[in-house]
């Protein structure tokens, strides 16, 4: 989609190193990391927010969680734990309107979030 930052990254229009990619999704480091490991897991399909998901999309979300498991293991996070976060719209703190999942790890994280 035109004017979508993550669609531009997926299209290769920005110089972003992908740490993982397959036919359904990509993953890359967050430009403003909030933890020693901070990856963004992003479907290639432009879905603006969680509330825009349709029935056909739920297998894609499962696919992204499978990649989160794999990437967390590869990054050495599986033993100590980590966090997967998806912010939704303004109150959730979403700033990029293309659904994505933050994979954060490498430090202890407080709960509740701010
Ligand atoms: P959210 O605020 O949940 O929508 O997450 C968007 C995330 O995208 C933020 O954590 C930003 O730091 C990150 N971000 C913005 N621009 C880029 C970029 N060019 N490359 C990597 N991450 C980015
Ligand atoms: Zn997009």
PDB file of N, CA, C and O and ligand atoms in Angstrom, residues 5-6 9 14-16 28-34 38 40 85-89 92-102, ligand 1:
ATOM      1  N   UNK A   5       4.727   2.764   5.720  1.00  0.00           N
ATOM      2  CA  UNK A   5       6.154   2.551   5.996  1.00  0.00           C
ATOM      3  C   UNK A   5       6.536   1.077   5.889  1.00  0.00           C
ATOM      4  O   UNK A   5       7.556   0.723   5.282  1.00  0.00           O
ATOM      5  N   UNK A   6       5.742   0.213   6.483  1.00  0.00           N
ATOM      6  CA  UNK A   6       6.121  -1.209   6.481  1.00  0.00           C
ATOM      7  C   UNK A   6       5.936  -1.833   5.106  1.00  0.00           C
ATOM      8  O   UNK A   6       6.705  -2.720   4.719  1.00  0.00           O
ATOM      9  N   UNK A   9       9.120  -1.027   3.395  1.00  0.00           N
ATOM     10  CA  UNK A   9      10.202  -1.919   3.821  1.00  0.00           C
ATOM     11  C   UNK A   9      10.056  -3.279   3.145  1.00  0.00           C
ATOM     12  O   UNK A   9      11.025  -3.842   2.615  1.00  0.00           O
ATOM     13  N   UNK A  14      13.161   0.781   1.325  1.00  0.00           N
ATOM     14  CA  UNK A  14      14.022   1.345   2.358  1.00  0.00           C
ATOM     15  C   UNK A  14      15.143   0.341   2.607  1.00  0.00           C
ATOM     16  O   UNK A  14      14.984  -0.853   2.395  1.00  0.00           O
ATOM     17  N   UNK A  15      16.257   0.846   3.070  1.00  0.00           N
ATOM     18  CA  UNK A  15      17.426  -0.025   3.229  1.00  0.00           C
ATOM     19  C   UNK A  15      17.373  -0.711   4.594  1.00  0.00           C
ATOM     20  O   UNK A  15      18.103  -0.343   5.506  1.00  0.00           O
ATOM     21  N   UNK A  16      16.504  -1.699   4.711  1.00  0.00           N
ATOM     22  CA  UNK A  16      16.288  -2.378   5.990  1.00  0.00           C
ATOM     23  C   UNK A  16      16.788  -3.810   5.895  1.00  0.00           C
ATOM     24  O   UNK A  16      16.403  -4.542   4.981  1.00  0.00           O
ATOM     25  N   UNK A  28      12.452  -7.665  11.146  1.00  0.00           N
ATOM     26  CA  UNK A  28      13.623  -6.787  11.123  1.00  0.00           C
ATOM     27  C   UNK A  28      13.741  -6.096  12.472  1.00  0.00           C
ATOM     28  O   UNK A  28      12.786  -6.072  13.269  1.00  0.00           O
ATOM     29  N   UNK A  29      14.937  -5.545  12.729  1.00  0.00           N
ATOM     30  CA  UNK A  29      15.177  -4.874  14.014  1.00  0.00           C
ATOM     31  C   UNK A  29      14.408  -3.562  14.081  1.00  0.00           C
ATOM     32  O   UNK A  29      14.353  -2.812  13.094  1.00  0.00           O
ATOM     33  N   UNK A  30      13.833  -3.288  15.252  1.00  0.00           N
ATOM     34  CA  UNK A  30      13.186  -1.989  15.471  1.00  0.00           C
ATOM     35  C   UNK A  30      14.251  -0.893  15.467  1.00  0.00           C
ATOM     36  O   UNK A  30      15.326  -1.049  16.044  1.00  0.00           O
ATOM     37  N   UNK A  31      13.939   0.221  14.812  1.00  0.00           N
ATOM     38  CA  UNK A  31      14.902   1.315  14.677  1.00  0.00           C
ATOM     39  C   UNK A  31      15.144   2.024  16.012  1.00  0.00           C
ATOM     40  O   UNK A  31      16.166   2.702  16.188  1.00  0.00           O
ATOM     41  N   UNK A  32      14.228   1.853  16.947  1.00  0.00           N
ATOM     42  CA  UNK A  32      14.322   2.499  18.269  1.00  0.00           C
ATOM     43  C   UNK A  32      14.147   1.426  19.343  1.00  0.00           C
ATOM     44  O   UNK A  32      13.117   1.361  20.021  1.00  0.00           O
ATOM     45  N   UNK A  33      15.166   0.584  19.503  1.00  0.00           N
ATOM     46  CA  UNK A  33      14.990  -0.616  20.334  1.00  0.00           C
ATOM     47  C   UNK A  33      14.717  -0.304  21.805  1.00  0.00           C
ATOM     48  O   UNK A  33      15.350   0.560  22.389  1.00  0.00           O
ATOM     49  N   UNK A  34      13.773  -1.050  22.363  1.00  0.00           N
ATOM     50  CA  UNK A  34      13.383  -0.878  23.760  1.00  0.00           C
ATOM     51  C   UNK A  34      13.911  -2.016  24.635  1.00  0.00           C
ATOM     52  O   UNK A  34      13.578  -2.087  25.829  1.00  0.00           O
ATOM     53  N   UNK A  38      14.992  -6.457  19.996  1.00  0.00           N
ATOM     54  CA  UNK A  38      13.692  -5.850  19.692  1.00  0.00           C
ATOM     55  C   UNK A  38      13.458  -5.986  18.190  1.00  0.00           C
ATOM     56  O   UNK A  38      13.987  -5.209  17.395  1.00  0.00           O
ATOM     57  N   UNK A  40      10.641  -6.578  14.922  1.00  0.00           N
ATOM     58  CA  UNK A  40       9.269  -6.382  14.470  1.00  0.00           C
ATOM     59  C   UNK A  40       8.931  -7.489  13.492  1.00  0.00           C
ATOM     60  O   UNK A  40       9.688  -7.730  12.540  1.00  0.00           O
ATOM     61  N   UNK A  85       4.322  -8.253  21.730  1.00  0.00           N
ATOM     62  CA  UNK A  85       3.344  -7.180  21.926  1.00  0.00           C
ATOM     63  C   UNK A  85       2.825  -6.717  20.584  1.00  0.00           C
ATOM     64  O   UNK A  85       3.598  -6.549  19.639  1.00  0.00           O
ATOM     65  N   UNK A  86       1.510  -6.501  20.502  1.00  0.00           N
ATOM     66  CA  UNK A  86       0.934  -5.848  19.329  1.00  0.00           C
ATOM     67  C   UNK A  86       0.081  -4.685  19.809  1.00  0.00           C
ATOM     68  O   UNK A  86      -0.923  -4.885  20.502  1.00  0.00           O
ATOM     69  N   UNK A  87       0.507  -3.482  19.503  1.00  0.00           N
ATOM     70  CA  UNK A  87      -0.223  -2.282  19.902  1.00  0.00           C
ATOM     71  C   UNK A  87      -1.339  -2.031  18.897  1.00  0.00           C
ATOM     72  O   UNK A  87      -1.124  -2.158  17.690  1.00  0.00           O
ATOM     73  N   UNK A  88      -2.525  -1.657  19.415  1.00  0.00           N
ATOM     74  CA  UNK A  88      -3.677  -1.434  18.527  1.00  0.00           C
ATOM     75  C   UNK A  88      -4.244  -0.029  18.685  1.00  0.00           C
ATOM     76  O   UNK A  88      -4.714   0.342  19.761  1.00  0.00           O
ATOM     77  N   UNK A  89      -4.161   0.735  17.607  1.00  0.00           N
ATOM     78  CA  UNK A  89      -4.730   2.095  17.536  1.00  0.00           C
ATOM     79  C   UNK A  89      -4.156   3.015  18.624  1.00  0.00           C
ATOM     80  O   UNK A  89      -3.157   2.691  19.265  1.00  0.00           O
ATOM     81  N   UNK A  92      -3.666   2.005  22.351  1.00  0.00           N
ATOM     82  CA  UNK A  92      -2.688   0.924  22.455  1.00  0.00           C
ATOM     83  C   UNK A  92      -1.270   1.373  22.128  1.00  0.00           C
ATOM     84  O   UNK A  92      -0.325   0.607  22.318  1.00  0.00           O
ATOM     85  N   UNK A  93      -1.136   2.591  21.607  1.00  0.00           N
ATOM     86  CA  UNK A  93       0.193   3.110  21.298  1.00  0.00           C
ATOM     87  C   UNK A  93       0.690   2.743  19.913  1.00  0.00           C
ATOM     88  O   UNK A  93       1.888   2.816  19.640  1.00  0.00           O
ATOM     89  N   UNK A  94      -0.230   2.364  19.012  1.00  0.00           N
ATOM     90  CA  UNK A  94       0.189   2.003  17.654  1.00  0.00           C
ATOM     91  C   UNK A  94       0.569   3.261  16.869  1.00  0.00           C
ATOM     92  O   UNK A  94      -0.196   4.229  16.829  1.00  0.00           O
ATOM     93  N   UNK A  95       1.763   3.240  16.272  1.00  0.00           N
ATOM     94  CA  UNK A  95       2.218   4.397  15.486  1.00  0.00           C
ATOM     95  C   UNK A  95       2.376   4.086  14.005  1.00  0.00           C
ATOM     96  O   UNK A  95       2.481   5.009  13.198  1.00  0.00           O
ATOM     97  N   UNK A  96       2.418   2.832  13.636  1.00  0.00           N
ATOM     98  CA  UNK A  96       2.508   2.436  12.222  1.00  0.00           C
ATOM     99  C   UNK A  96       1.261   1.607  11.898  1.00  0.00           C
ATOM    100  O   UNK A  96       1.015   0.579  12.537  1.00  0.00           O
ATOM    101  N   UNK A  97       0.487   2.075  10.906  1.00  0.00           N
ATOM    102  CA  UNK A  97      -0.801   1.469  10.597  1.00  0.00           C
ATOM    103  C   UNK A  97      -0.715   0.271   9.671  1.00  0.00           C
ATOM    104  O   UNK A  97      -1.410   0.207   8.644  1.00  0.00           O
ATOM    105  N   UNK A  98       0.110  -0.678  10.054  1.00  0.00           N
ATOM    106  CA  UNK A  98       0.255  -1.970   9.357  1.00  0.00           C
ATOM    107  C   UNK A  98       0.541  -2.959  10.479  1.00  0.00           C
ATOM    108  O   UNK A  98       1.586  -2.842  11.138  1.00  0.00           O
ATOM    109  N   UNK A  99      -0.347  -3.870  10.703  1.00  0.00           N
ATOM    110  CA  UNK A  99      -0.265  -4.732  11.895  1.00  0.00           C
ATOM    111  C   UNK A  99       1.125  -5.366  12.020  1.00  0.00           C
ATOM    112  O   UNK A  99       1.722  -5.771  11.017  1.00  0.00           O
ATOM    113  N   UNK A 100       1.604  -5.418  13.264  1.00  0.00           N
ATOM    114  CA  UNK A 100       2.936  -5.972  13.510  1.00  0.00           C
ATOM    115  C   UNK A 100       3.034  -6.413  14.962  1.00  0.00           C
ATOM    116  O   UNK A 100       2.251  -5.975  15.811  1.00  0.00           O
ATOM    117  N   UNK A 101       4.035  -7.229  15.218  1.00  0.00           N
ATOM    118  CA  UNK A 101       4.240  -7.815  16.537  1.00  0.00           C
ATOM    119  C   UNK A 101       5.670  -7.519  16.968  1.00  0.00           C
ATOM    120  O   UNK A 101       6.616  -7.832  16.250  1.00  0.00           O
ATOM    121  N   UNK A 102       5.794  -6.892  18.129  1.00  0.00           N
ATOM    122  CA  UNK A 102       7.116  -6.617  18.704  1.00  0.00           C
ATOM    123  C   UNK A 102       7.575  -7.868  19.448  1.00  0.00           C
ATOM    124  O   UNK A 102       6.834  -8.404  20.283  1.00  0.00           O
TER     125      UNK A 102
HETATM  126  P1  LIG B   1       4.061   0.714  17.044  1.00  0.00           P
HETATM  127  O1  LIG B   1       4.367   2.010  17.746  1.00  0.00           O
HETATM  128  O2  LIG B   1       3.592  -0.392  17.941  1.00  0.00           O
HETATM  129  O3  LIG B   1       3.134   0.945  15.874  1.00  0.00           O
HETATM  130  O4  LIG B   1       5.436   0.183  16.474  1.00  0.00           O
HETATM  131  C1  LIG B   1       6.071   0.785  15.385  1.00  0.00           C
HETATM  132  C2  LIG B   1       7.536   0.567  15.575  1.00  0.00           C
HETATM  133  O5  LIG B   1       8.182   0.794  14.339  1.00  0.00           O
HETATM  134  C3  LIG B   1       8.202   1.491  16.594  1.00  0.00           C
HETATM  135  O6  LIG B   1       8.747   0.728  17.668  1.00  0.00           O
HETATM  136  C4  LIG B   1       9.297   2.205  15.784  1.00  0.00           C
HETATM  137  O7  LIG B   1      10.487   2.381  16.506  1.00  0.00           O
HETATM  138  C5  LIG B   1       9.466   1.270  14.613  1.00  0.00           C
HETATM  139  N1  LIG B   1       9.984   1.857  13.384  1.00  0.00           N
HETATM  140  C6  LIG B   1       9.617   3.021  12.813  1.00  0.00           C
HETATM  141  N2  LIG B   1      10.290   3.223  11.664  1.00  0.00           N
HETATM  142  C7  LIG B   1      11.100   2.147  11.505  1.00  0.00           C
HETATM  143  C8  LIG B   1      12.052   1.756  10.517  1.00  0.00           C
HETATM  144  N3  LIG B   1      12.306   2.494   9.432  1.00  0.00           N
HETATM  145  N4  LIG B   1      12.727   0.591  10.695  1.00  0.00           N
HETATM  146  C9  LIG B   1      12.506  -0.159  11.783  1.00  0.00           C
HETATM  147  N5  LIG B   1      11.602   0.146  12.749  1.00  0.00           N
HETATM  148  C10 LIG B   1      10.919   1.279  12.610  1.00  0.00           C
END
